[in-house]
Amino acid sequence: MAKTKVKTTFFCNNCGAQFPKWVGKCSSCNQWNTIAEEIIARPDKNDIKATFNIVRNSKPQLLEDIKIADIPRIKLPGTELNRVLGGGLVPGSLVLFGGDPGIGKSTLMLQMSLRLKGHKTLYVSGEESEQQIKMRAERIGNKNPDCYILTETSTQNIFHHIKELNPDVLIIDSIQTLTTATIDSSPGSISQVRECTAELMKYAKETNTPVFLIGHITKDGNIAGPKILEHMVDVVLQFEGDRNHIYRLLRAAKNRFGSTNELGIYEMHGEGLKEVSNPSDILISNKDETLSGSAIAATMEGNRPLLIEIQSLVSTAAYGTPQRSSTGFDLRRLNMLLAVLEKRCGFRLAQKDVFLNIAGGIKVDDPAIDLAVISAILSSSEDIAVPPTACFASEVGLSGELRPVSRIDQRVMEAEKLGFDKIFVSKHNKKGMAKLDHKIEVIFVGKVEEVFQNLFG
Ligand code: TYD
Ligand code: MG
């Protein structure tokens, strides 16, 4: 009698490498403790033969002879999603859309399918029932006569329906709930996620249909499933934000069809997500009141200038070791700026608690924010308010020198547009500036101390 033995194998969670037995360290990506056991089915012998029979009709071509047909992109409703995707949705692209639970991934995708008039959309959900989706659609309140809903988790069944329906855009909510019959392991496991993605990729490329895959993320912010998933897809979008705030940020972590430094901003309301077209207005809380400890930074997010408020609180440390805490700003960078203030400018902050907060729950990587951070800290420490009509755009170096930042003209223009009358920038930015006769007073400074003499006298 033939023995029926379940065949299992071991996969690395991080890179997807396969091992015959468990090991502590993945020899392919050198990560520890990432190997997990999974049940797999032995592929059918006929299948193996079939894969060897593929007729390849590709042939090498001269790069010079290849013509770029202008890729006709599908214009999605609203400007934010289009911009983050690099100017619209490319047909045949596979987009992975990740984010924390409850952040609004399903809402954004359903909203998009309901507003995409003139295109047949299929929203496949493995997480919610038709009634739940209908209730959500009622809240969002848009109607697309060509929006179809399917609640199904088996890829074979999904493809069966797709063949009949032939949608223009396919949305899968979520990739971790899908299963394919070719593999025995449970939904959400590494091999299932990889196989289902591969099947959907094949579908997207062969039929030139764009596919959105909603993906869960793990507690350290990576997309759940093998890292290889991110290599397979064309675009990786991330939806982030603080659940206690209404703002949601959409970024591209990878984009084969455009830049990755664009940012889309949404507000979550009772009736779905609303786009924010002028973010600077909402990120500056109160321009009329003068309170110490706040300063405005002129930053850039991708190609878009953004003025944001930095708040700081400096108080005498109650316990031995002073606390340093920051939200939205790198803590190591904060410690470095504090050291610069201590050593180069003679401010005694070693015995003080320093708290830093960026308004709206936004995370900023732009180094031009440094000068505003320092100004907010000193304003709180000295308890003198920074004039509410002044803003800052400069990086601070280790010797307290102010370093030039990119796209200075755009930053100055945005500050002028929002009614600021002073902007502090590095003197090294002067020669790169296109026009110097702004209505706003541009103050060129070389060192941190000069800024403080100017501000606090
Ligand atoms: P959801 O899209 O289900 O999140 P995800 O798919 O990323 O897990 O969003 C759920 C949250 O959004 C939920 O907590 C309620 C909130 N929400 C609104 O505030 N307004 C709305 O119109 C909708 C549909 C949801
Ligand atoms: Mg969801």
GROMACS .gro file of C-alpha atoms and ligand atoms in nm:
model
  483
    1MET     CA    1   0.000   0.000   0.000
    2ALA     CA    2   0.134   0.340  -0.096
    3LYS     CA    3   0.206   0.566   0.195
    4THR     CA    4   0.024   0.901   0.187
    5LYS     CA    5   0.263   1.149   0.328
    6VAL     CA    6   0.196   1.521   0.344
    7LYS     CA    7   0.482   1.698   0.173
    8THR     CA    8   0.615   2.001   0.350
    9THR     CA    9   0.902   2.232   0.288
   10PHE     CA   10   1.060   2.534   0.454
   11PHE     CA   11   1.049   2.891   0.326
   12CYS     CA   12   1.223   3.209   0.438
   13ASN     CA   13   0.972   3.478   0.537
   14ASN     CA   14   1.203   3.749   0.422
   15CYS     CA   15   1.335   3.644   0.081
   16GLY     CA   16   1.118   3.344  -0.005
   17ALA     CA   17   1.414   3.102  -0.039
   18GLN     CA   18   1.326   2.735  -0.004
   19PHE     CA   19   1.501   2.486   0.228
   20PRO     CA   20   1.462   2.108   0.272
   21LYS     CA   21   1.486   2.136   0.652
   22TRP     CA   22   1.462   2.398   0.923
   23VAL     CA   23   1.764   2.620   0.981
   24GLY     CA   24   1.811   2.911   1.219
   25LYS     CA   25   1.961   3.147   0.966
   26CYS     CA   26   1.861   3.189   0.605
   27SER     CA   27   2.172   3.130   0.397
   28SER     CA   28   2.034   3.338   0.114
   29CYS     CA   29   1.948   3.667   0.289
   30ASN     CA   30   2.135   3.611   0.621
   31GLN     CA   31   1.830   3.685   0.837
   32TRP     CA   32   1.781   3.492   1.160
   33ASN     CA   33   1.466   3.308   1.257
   34THR     CA   34   1.273   3.370   0.938
   35ILE     CA   35   1.223   3.007   0.825
   36ALA     CA   36   0.873   2.861   0.847
   37GLU     CA   37   0.737   2.519   0.750
   38GLU     CA   38   0.461   2.495   0.490
   39ILE     CA   39   0.263   2.219   0.327
   40ILE     CA   40   0.310   2.202  -0.047
   41ALA     CA   41   0.161   1.976  -0.307
   42ARG     CA   42   0.385   1.789  -0.546
   43PRO     CA   43   0.329   1.941  -0.889
   44ASP     CA   44   0.161   1.712  -1.139
   45LYS     CA   45   0.407   1.535  -1.371
   46ASN     CA   46   0.211   1.658  -1.673
   47ASP     CA   47   0.241   2.014  -1.549
   48ILE     CA   48   0.617   1.986  -1.536
   49LYS     CA   49   0.622   1.860  -1.892
   50ALA     CA   50   0.399   2.148  -1.996
   51THR     CA   51   0.633   2.407  -1.851
   52PHE     CA   52   0.919   2.264  -2.054
   53ASN     CA   53   0.718   2.285  -2.371
   54ILE     CA   54   0.677   2.660  -2.367
   55VAL     CA   55   0.755   2.796  -2.709
   56ARG     CA   56   0.965   3.104  -2.672
   57ASN     CA   57   0.916   3.356  -2.947
   58SER     CA   58   1.122   3.638  -2.799
   59LYS     CA   59   1.429   3.747  -2.986
   60PRO     CA   60   1.700   4.004  -2.918
   61GLN     CA   61   1.639   4.349  -3.065
   62LEU     CA   62   1.855   4.655  -3.101
   63LEU     CA   63   1.772   4.909  -2.832
   64GLU     CA   64   1.774   5.175  -3.103
   65ASP     CA   65   1.498   4.999  -3.296
   66ILE     CA   66   1.258   4.981  -3.005
   67LYS     CA   67   0.988   5.247  -3.030
   68ILE     CA   68   0.825   5.393  -2.724
   69ALA     CA   69   0.456   5.413  -2.789
   70ASP     CA   70   0.322   5.672  -2.550
   71ILE     CA   71   0.174   5.458  -2.272
   72PRO     CA   72  -0.195   5.547  -2.258
   73ARG     CA   73  -0.268   5.574  -1.889
   74ILE     CA   74  -0.609   5.534  -1.731
   75LYS     CA   75  -0.696   5.860  -1.557
   76LEU     CA   76  -0.830   5.775  -1.213
   77PRO     CA   77  -1.084   5.998  -1.041
   78GLY     CA   78  -0.920   6.263  -0.825
   79THR     CA   79  -0.571   6.404  -0.859
   80GLU     CA   80  -0.388   6.251  -0.562
   81LEU     CA   81  -0.390   5.883  -0.663
   82ASN     CA   82  -0.300   5.975  -1.022
   83ARG     CA   83  -0.006   6.184  -0.911
   84VAL     CA   84   0.133   5.921  -0.673
   85LEU     CA   85   0.107   5.660  -0.950
   86GLY     CA   86   0.312   5.887  -1.176
   87GLY     CA   87   0.032   6.038  -1.387
   88GLY     CA   88  -0.240   5.774  -1.406
   89LEU     CA   89  -0.276   5.398  -1.398
   90VAL     CA   90  -0.068   5.204  -1.651
   91PRO     CA   91  -0.264   4.923  -1.822
   92GLY     CA   92  -0.131   4.581  -1.723
   93SER     CA   93   0.035   4.709  -1.408
   94LEU     CA   94   0.023   4.526  -1.078
   95VAL     CA   95  -0.011   4.763  -0.783
   96LEU     CA   96   0.037   4.647  -0.425
   97PHE     CA   97  -0.141   4.869  -0.175
   98GLY     CA   98  -0.040   4.823   0.188
   99GLY     CA   99  -0.127   4.988   0.517
  100ASP     CA  100  -0.225   4.936   0.880
  101PRO     CA  101  -0.561   4.774   0.956
  102GLY     CA  102  -0.845   5.026   0.962
  103ILE     CA  103  -0.643   5.299   0.791
  104GLY     CA  104  -0.882   5.312   0.494
  105LYS     CA  105  -0.739   5.085   0.223
  106SER     CA  106  -1.072   4.920   0.139
  107THR     CA  107  -1.244   5.258   0.153
  108LEU     CA  108  -1.002   5.419  -0.093
  109MET     CA  109  -1.020   5.128  -0.337
  110LEU     CA  110  -1.400   5.103  -0.327
  111GLN     CA  111  -1.427   5.478  -0.363
  112MET     CA  112  -1.202   5.462  -0.668
  113SER     CA  113  -1.411   5.186  -0.829
  114LEU     CA  114  -1.732   5.377  -0.762
  115ARG     CA  115  -1.598   5.698  -0.915
  116LEU     CA  116  -1.422   5.547  -1.215
  117LYS     CA  117  -1.694   5.621  -1.465
  118GLY     CA  118  -1.679   5.458  -1.807
  119HIS     CA  119  -1.467   5.163  -1.693
  120LYS     CA  120  -1.590   4.826  -1.579
  121THR     CA  121  -1.444   4.754  -1.236
  122LEU     CA  122  -1.446   4.430  -1.039
  123TYR     CA  123  -1.389   4.452  -0.665
  124VAL     CA  124  -1.309   4.108  -0.523
  125SER     CA  125  -1.332   4.087  -0.146
  126GLY     CA  126  -1.227   3.797   0.069
  127GLU     CA  127  -1.274   3.993   0.389
  128GLU     CA  128  -1.624   4.138   0.382
  129SER     CA  129  -1.968   4.024   0.272
  130GLU     CA  130  -2.165   4.185  -0.012
  131GLN     CA  131  -2.391   4.355   0.243
  132GLN     CA  132  -2.097   4.508   0.427
  133ILE     CA  133  -1.953   4.640   0.102
  134LYS     CA  134  -2.293   4.775   0.000
  135MET     CA  135  -2.320   4.959   0.333
  136ARG     CA  136  -1.978   5.112   0.283
  137ALA     CA  137  -2.070   5.211  -0.073
  138GLU     CA  138  -2.387   5.383   0.060
  139ARG     CA  139  -2.172   5.587   0.299
  140ILE     CA  140  -1.936   5.690   0.022
  141GLY     CA  141  -2.240   5.767  -0.190
  142ASN     CA  142  -2.106   5.752  -0.546
  143LYS     CA  143  -2.253   5.537  -0.816
  144ASN     CA  144  -2.083   5.360  -1.101
  145PRO     CA  145  -2.323   5.146  -1.305
  146ASP     CA  146  -2.023   4.930  -1.407
  147CYS     CA  147  -1.893   4.841  -1.062
  148TYR     CA  148  -1.915   4.468  -0.982
  149ILE     CA  149  -1.859   4.306  -0.642
  150LEU     CA  150  -1.746   3.948  -0.590
  151THR     CA  151  -1.688   3.780  -0.256
  152GLU     CA  152  -1.458   3.489  -0.330
  153THR     CA  153  -1.119   3.364  -0.216
  154SER     CA  154  -1.027   3.092  -0.465
  155THR     CA  155  -0.822   3.228  -0.754
  156GLN     CA  156  -0.957   2.960  -0.990
  157ASN     CA  157  -1.315   3.078  -0.923
  158ILE     CA  158  -1.210   3.441  -0.952
  159PHE     CA  159  -1.053   3.378  -1.294
  160HIS     CA  160  -1.364   3.191  -1.403
  161HIS     CA  161  -1.575   3.502  -1.327
  162ILE     CA  162  -1.318   3.736  -1.478
  163LYS     CA  163  -1.336   3.547  -1.809
  164GLU     CA  164  -1.710   3.609  -1.826
  165LEU     CA  165  -1.706   3.966  -1.702
  166ASN     CA  166  -1.382   4.092  -1.858
  167PRO     CA  167  -1.331   4.394  -1.627
  168ASP     CA  168  -1.115   4.698  -1.712
  169VAL     CA  169  -0.975   4.728  -1.360
  170LEU     CA  170  -0.947   4.449  -1.101
  171ILE     CA  171  -0.917   4.507  -0.725
  172ILE     CA  172  -0.830   4.227  -0.483
  173ASP     CA  173  -0.904   4.285  -0.112
  174SER     CA  174  -0.679   4.130   0.014
  175ILE     CA  175  -0.400   3.915  -0.131
  176GLN     CA  176  -0.357   3.739   0.206
  177THR     CA  177  -0.709   3.593   0.188
  178LEU     CA  178  -0.668   3.429  -0.155
  179THR     CA  179  -0.596   3.061  -0.208
  180THR     CA  180  -0.497   2.872  -0.517
  181ALA     CA  181  -0.582   2.507  -0.569
  182THR     CA  182  -0.232   2.423  -0.690
  183ILE     CA  183  -0.091   2.457  -0.337
  184ASP     CA  184  -0.216   2.297  -0.016
  185SER     CA  185  -0.095   2.543   0.245
  186SER     CA  186  -0.327   2.782   0.428
  187PRO     CA  187  -0.429   3.130   0.303
  188GLY     CA  188  -0.182   3.402   0.393
  189SER     CA  189   0.116   3.164   0.402
  190ILE     CA  190   0.428   3.253   0.208
  191SER     CA  191   0.379   3.005  -0.072
  192GLN     CA  192   0.007   3.087  -0.114
  193VAL     CA  193   0.067   3.461  -0.129
  194ARG     CA  194   0.349   3.412  -0.377
  195GLU     CA  195   0.156   3.175  -0.601
  196CYS     CA  196  -0.163   3.386  -0.603
  197THR     CA  197   0.038   3.698  -0.685
  198ALA     CA  198   0.215   3.513  -0.965
  199GLU     CA  199  -0.119   3.403  -1.113
  200LEU     CA  200  -0.258   3.756  -1.094
  201MET     CA  201   0.060   3.896  -1.245
  202LYS     CA  202   0.028   3.657  -1.537
  203TYR     CA  203  -0.334   3.767  -1.581
  204ALA     CA  204  -0.241   4.138  -1.567
  205LYS     CA  205   0.040   4.107  -1.820
  206GLU     CA  206  -0.143   3.877  -2.061
  207THR     CA  207  -0.467   4.076  -2.074
  208ASN     CA  208  -0.318   4.421  -2.010
  209THR     CA  209  -0.561   4.476  -1.723
  210PRO     CA  210  -0.442   4.681  -1.425
  211VAL     CA  211  -0.472   4.494  -1.094
  212PHE     CA  212  -0.469   4.643  -0.743
  213LEU     CA  213  -0.373   4.409  -0.460
  214ILE     CA  214  -0.453   4.521  -0.108
  215GLY     CA  215  -0.193   4.381   0.132
  216HIS     CA  216  -0.178   4.350   0.508
  217ILE     CA  217   0.127   4.477   0.687
  218THR     CA  218   0.313   4.327   0.980
  219LYS     CA  219   0.365   4.511   1.305
  220ASP     CA  220   0.697   4.653   1.192
  221GLY     CA  221   0.538   4.806   0.887
  222ASN     CA  222   0.641   4.558   0.615
  223ILE     CA  223   0.394   4.398   0.377
  224ALA     CA  224   0.296   4.060   0.521
  225GLY     CA  225   0.423   3.773   0.309
  226PRO     CA  226   0.752   3.720   0.134
  227LYS     CA  227   0.970   4.016   0.048
  228ILE     CA  228   0.972   3.876  -0.303
  229LEU     CA  229   0.616   4.010  -0.339
  230GLU     CA  230   0.749   4.363  -0.358
  231HIS     CA  231   0.990   4.258  -0.632
  232MET     CA  232   0.713   4.101  -0.838
  233VAL     CA  233   0.475   4.397  -0.849
  234ASP     CA  234   0.525   4.717  -1.052
  235VAL     CA  235   0.413   4.965  -0.789
  236VAL     CA  236   0.407   4.949  -0.409
  237LEU     CA  237   0.180   5.208  -0.248
  238GLN     CA  238   0.162   5.274   0.123
  239PHE     CA  239  -0.124   5.429   0.307
  240GLU     CA  240  -0.019   5.573   0.638
  241GLY     CA  241  -0.128   5.814   0.904
  242ASP     CA  242  -0.220   5.830   1.266
  243ARG     CA  243  -0.558   5.672   1.331
  244ASN     CA  244  -0.638   5.943   1.583
  245HIS     CA  245  -0.592   6.213   1.322
  246ILE     CA  246  -0.807   6.247   1.015
  247TYR     CA  247  -0.515   6.280   0.773
  248ARG     CA  248  -0.398   5.991   0.560
  249LEU     CA  249  -0.086   5.998   0.349
  250LEU     CA  250  -0.041   5.801   0.030
  251ARG     CA  251   0.315   5.734  -0.084
  252ALA     CA  252   0.478   5.515  -0.345
  253ALA     CA  253   0.757   5.299  -0.201
  254LYS     CA  254   0.835   5.160  -0.546
  255ASN     CA  255   0.714   5.276  -0.886
  256ARG     CA  256   0.828   5.142  -1.221
  257PHE     CA  257   0.632   5.413  -1.404
  258GLY     CA  258   0.711   5.729  -1.210
  259SER     CA  259   0.886   5.889  -0.919
  260THR     CA  260   0.855   5.764  -0.563
  261ASN     CA  261   0.870   6.098  -0.390
  262GLU     CA  262   0.516   6.212  -0.456
  263LEU     CA  263   0.275   6.239  -0.168
  264GLY     CA  264  -0.104   6.231  -0.168
  265ILE     CA  265  -0.297   6.367   0.129
  266TYR     CA  266  -0.651   6.264   0.223
  267GLU     CA  267  -0.889   6.338   0.507
  268MET     CA  268  -1.110   6.059   0.644
  269HIS     CA  269  -1.468   6.178   0.686
  270GLY     CA  270  -1.800   6.011   0.758
  271GLU     CA  271  -1.857   5.990   0.383
  272GLY     CA  272  -1.525   5.838   0.285
  273LEU     CA  273  -1.190   5.994   0.198
  274LYS     CA  274  -1.164   6.352   0.077
  275GLU     CA  275  -0.862   6.486  -0.108
  276VAL     CA  276  -0.668   6.772   0.044
  277SER     CA  277  -0.564   7.008  -0.233
  278ASN     CA  278  -0.398   7.275  -0.021
  279PRO     CA  279  -0.226   7.090   0.263
  280SER     CA  280  -0.023   7.385   0.397
  281ASP     CA  281  -0.341   7.561   0.504
  282ILE     CA  282  -0.446   7.282   0.738
  283LEU     CA  283  -0.103   7.194   0.871
  284ILE     CA  284  -0.052   7.537   1.020
  285SER     CA  285  -0.283   7.556   1.316
  286ASN     CA  286  -0.299   7.919   1.420
  287LYS     CA  287  -0.118   8.201   1.253
  288ASP     CA  288  -0.263   8.486   1.459
  289GLU     CA  289  -0.172   8.378   1.808
  290THR     CA  290   0.187   8.409   1.924
  291LEU     CA  291   0.291   8.116   2.142
  292SER     CA  292   0.645   8.019   2.222
  293GLY     CA  293   0.774   7.685   2.103
  294SER     CA  294   0.637   7.675   1.753
  295ALA     CA  295   0.802   7.746   1.418
  296ILE     CA  296   0.701   7.694   1.056
  297ALA     CA  297   0.920   7.494   0.816
  298ALA     CA  298   0.899   7.524   0.437
  299THR     CA  299   0.951   7.164   0.329
  300MET     CA  300   0.910   6.970   0.006
  301GLU     CA  301   0.724   6.642  -0.034
  302GLY     CA  302   0.812   6.521  -0.379
  303ASN     CA  303   0.743   6.805  -0.616
  304ARG     CA  304   0.506   6.977  -0.385
  305PRO     CA  305   0.600   7.247  -0.133
  306LEU     CA  306   0.445   7.201   0.207
  307LEU     CA  307   0.452   7.439   0.502
  308ILE     CA  308   0.425   7.261   0.833
  309GLU     CA  309   0.429   7.358   1.194
  310ILE     CA  310   0.690   7.225   1.435
  311GLN     CA  311   0.609   7.240   1.804
  312SER     CA  312   0.850   7.195   2.085
  313LEU     CA  313   0.841   7.194   2.461
  314VAL     CA  314   1.155   7.236   2.667
  315SER     CA  315   1.129   7.201   3.044
  316THR     CA  316   1.361   7.127   3.333
  317ALA     CA  317   1.413   6.753   3.374
  318ALA     CA  318   1.233   6.620   3.680
  319TYR     CA  319   1.449   6.306   3.696
  320GLY     CA  320   1.818   6.246   3.652
  321THR     CA  321   1.828   6.165   3.283
  322PRO     CA  322   1.649   6.420   3.065
  323GLN     CA  323   1.393   6.285   2.821
  324ARG     CA  324   1.405   6.345   2.449
  325SER     CA  325   1.101   6.249   2.255
  326SER     CA  326   0.982   6.330   1.906
  327THR     CA  327   0.685   6.246   1.686
  328GLY     CA  328   0.729   6.269   1.312
  329PHE     CA  329   1.098   6.358   1.331
  330ASP     CA  330   1.402   6.131   1.362
  331LEU     CA  331   1.510   6.114   1.728
  332ARG     CA  332   1.877   6.073   1.643
  333ARG     CA  333   1.865   6.384   1.430
  334LEU     CA  334   1.700   6.570   1.720
  335ASN     CA  335   1.981   6.461   1.952
  336MET     CA  336   2.235   6.580   1.697
  337LEU     CA  337   2.068   6.922   1.667
  338LEU     CA  338   2.063   6.953   2.047
  339ALA     CA  339   2.435   6.875   2.059
  340VAL     CA  340   2.500   7.145   1.797
  341LEU     CA  341   2.304   7.399   2.006
  342GLU     CA  342   2.497   7.302   2.318
  343LYS     CA  343   2.845   7.297   2.171
  344ARG     CA  344   2.836   7.566   1.901
  345CYS     CA  345   2.582   7.813   2.031
  346GLY     CA  346   2.628   7.777   2.405
  347PHE     CA  347   2.269   7.695   2.499
  348ARG     CA  348   2.251   7.474   2.807
  349LEU     CA  349   1.998   7.207   2.719
  350ALA     CA  350   2.168   6.901   2.872
  351GLN     CA  351   1.951   6.915   3.186
  352LYS     CA  352   1.627   6.982   3.001
  353ASP     CA  353   1.352   6.754   2.875
  354VAL     CA  354   1.289   6.819   2.505
  355PHE     CA  355   0.967   6.717   2.330
  356LEU     CA  356   0.914   6.772   1.959
  357ASN     CA  357   0.599   6.729   1.758
  358ILE     CA  358   0.517   6.775   1.391
  359ALA     CA  359   0.159   6.892   1.341
  360GLY     CA  360  -0.098   6.663   1.179
  361GLY     CA  361   0.081   6.335   1.254
  362ILE     CA  362   0.300   6.376   0.946
  363LYS     CA  363   0.648   6.225   0.910
  364VAL     CA  364   0.904   6.443   0.735
  365ASP     CA  365   1.243   6.337   0.595
  366ASP     CA  366   1.336   6.665   0.428
  367PRO     CA  367   1.656   6.803   0.593
  368ALA     CA  368   1.532   7.159   0.531
  369ILE     CA  369   1.319   7.122   0.842
  370ASP     CA  370   1.629   7.144   1.073
  371LEU     CA  371   1.630   7.519   1.117
  372ALA     CA  372   1.262   7.528   1.213
  373VAL     CA  373   1.322   7.247   1.465
  374ILE     CA  374   1.607   7.442   1.626
  375SER     CA  375   1.403   7.764   1.628
  376ALA     CA  376   1.107   7.592   1.795
  377ILE     CA  377   1.332   7.442   2.062
  378LEU     CA  378   1.502   7.771   2.142
  379SER     CA  379   1.176   7.961   2.135
  380SER     CA  380   1.036   7.725   2.398
  381SER     CA  381   1.356   7.725   2.602
  382GLU     CA  382   1.374   8.107   2.611
  383ASP     CA  383   0.996   8.141   2.623
  384ILE     CA  384   0.993   8.398   2.343
  385ALA     CA  385   0.757   8.343   2.050
  386VAL     CA  386   0.890   8.322   1.695
  387PRO     CA  387   0.710   8.591   1.489
  388PRO     CA  388   0.409   8.410   1.338
  389THR     CA  389   0.481   8.546   0.992
  390ALA     CA  390   0.833   8.400   0.974
  391CYS     CA  391   0.927   8.061   0.834
  392PHE     CA  392   1.244   7.858   0.783
  393ALA     CA  393   1.408   7.641   0.517
  394SER     CA  394   1.761   7.526   0.581
  395GLU     CA  395   1.962   7.224   0.683
  396VAL     CA  396   2.189   7.259   0.988
  397GLY     CA  397   2.542   7.116   0.974
  398LEU     CA  398   2.749   6.979   1.261
  399SER     CA  399   2.935   7.305   1.316
  400GLY     CA  400   2.615   7.509   1.329
  401GLU     CA  401   2.647   7.628   0.970
  402LEU     CA  402   2.334   7.657   0.757
  403ARG     CA  403   2.345   7.445   0.447
  404PRO     CA  404   2.159   7.509   0.121
  405VAL     CA  405   1.848   7.308   0.033
  406SER     CA  406   1.697   7.202  -0.298
  407ARG     CA  407   1.413   7.379  -0.484
  408ILE     CA  408   1.445   7.697  -0.283
  409ASP     CA  409   1.235   7.903  -0.528
  410GLN     CA  410   0.934   7.679  -0.486
  411ARG     CA  411   0.959   7.696  -0.107
  412VAL     CA  412   0.986   8.074  -0.106
  413MET     CA  413   0.694   8.110  -0.346
  414GLU     CA  414   0.471   7.884  -0.135
  415ALA     CA  415   0.557   8.082   0.180
  416GLU     CA  416   0.477   8.406  -0.004
  417LYS     CA  417   0.147   8.264  -0.128
  418LEU     CA  418   0.044   8.171   0.225
  419GLY     CA  419   0.105   8.523   0.354
  420PHE     CA  420   0.439   8.487   0.536
  421ASP     CA  421   0.656   8.796   0.528
  422LYS     CA  422   0.996   8.653   0.625
  423ILE     CA  423   1.179   8.336   0.531
  424PHE     CA  424   1.520   8.235   0.665
  425VAL     CA  425   1.737   8.046   0.416
  426SER     CA  426   2.105   7.958   0.391
  427LYS     CA  427   2.328   8.222   0.230
  428HIS     CA  428   2.464   7.950   0.001
  429ASN     CA  429   2.121   7.929  -0.161
  430LYS     CA  430   2.147   8.286  -0.286
  431LYS     CA  431   2.328   8.226  -0.612
  432GLY     CA  432   2.100   7.939  -0.714
  433MET     CA  433   1.786   8.145  -0.680
  434ALA     CA  434   1.605   8.238  -0.998
  435LYS     CA  435   1.452   8.563  -0.883
  436LEU     CA  436   1.543   8.779  -0.588
  437ASP     CA  437   1.271   9.047  -0.586
  438HIS     CA  438   1.007   8.861  -0.387
  439LYS     CA  439   0.739   9.039  -0.188
  440ILE     CA  440   0.837   8.819   0.105
  441GLU     CA  441   1.163   8.920   0.274
  442VAL     CA  442   1.424   8.649   0.210
  443ILE     CA  443   1.684   8.659   0.487
  444PHE     CA  444   2.012   8.490   0.394
  445VAL     CA  445   2.200   8.359   0.696
  446GLY     CA  446   2.523   8.166   0.738
  447LYS     CA  447   2.511   8.039   1.095
  448VAL     CA  448   2.252   7.937   1.352
  449GLU     CA  449   2.354   8.222   1.587
  450GLU     CA  450   2.269   8.486   1.328
  451VAL     CA  451   1.914   8.355   1.307
  452PHE     CA  452   1.870   8.393   1.681
  453GLN     CA  453   2.012   8.740   1.693
  454ASN     CA  454   1.768   8.832   1.421
  455LEU     CA  455   1.472   8.661   1.590
  456PHE     CA  456   1.521   8.717   1.962
  457GLY     CA  457   1.761   9.012   1.959
  458TYD     P1  458  -1.117   5.042   0.599
  458TYD     O1  459  -1.121   5.094   0.461
  458TYD     O2  460  -1.207   4.928   0.633
  458TYD     O3  461  -0.970   5.007   0.642
  458TYD     P2  462  -0.873   4.891   0.590
  458TYD     O4  463  -0.934   4.828   0.470
  458TYD     O5  464  -0.744   4.963   0.563
  458TYD     O6  465  -0.859   4.796   0.704
  458TYD     O7  466  -1.147   5.168   0.693
  458TYD     C1  467  -1.199   5.151   0.814
  458TYD     C2  468  -1.205   5.276   0.895
  458TYD     O8  469  -1.244   5.392   0.826
  458TYD     C3  470  -1.310   5.252   0.999
  458TYD     O9  471  -1.249   5.258   1.125
  458TYD     C4  472  -1.413   5.356   0.978
  458TYD     C5  473  -1.350   5.456   0.890
  458TYD     N1  474  -1.442   5.513   0.792
  458TYD     C6  475  -1.480   5.645   0.801
  458TYD    O10  476  -1.441   5.716   0.892
  458TYD     N2  477  -1.564   5.697   0.704
  458TYD     C7  478  -1.610   5.622   0.601
  458TYD    O11  479  -1.686   5.672   0.516
  458TYD     C8  480  -1.571   5.485   0.592
  458TYD     C9  481  -1.622   5.398   0.481
  458TYD    C10  482  -1.487   5.434   0.689
  459MG      MG  483  -1.007   4.635   0.450
   0.00000   0.00000   0.00000
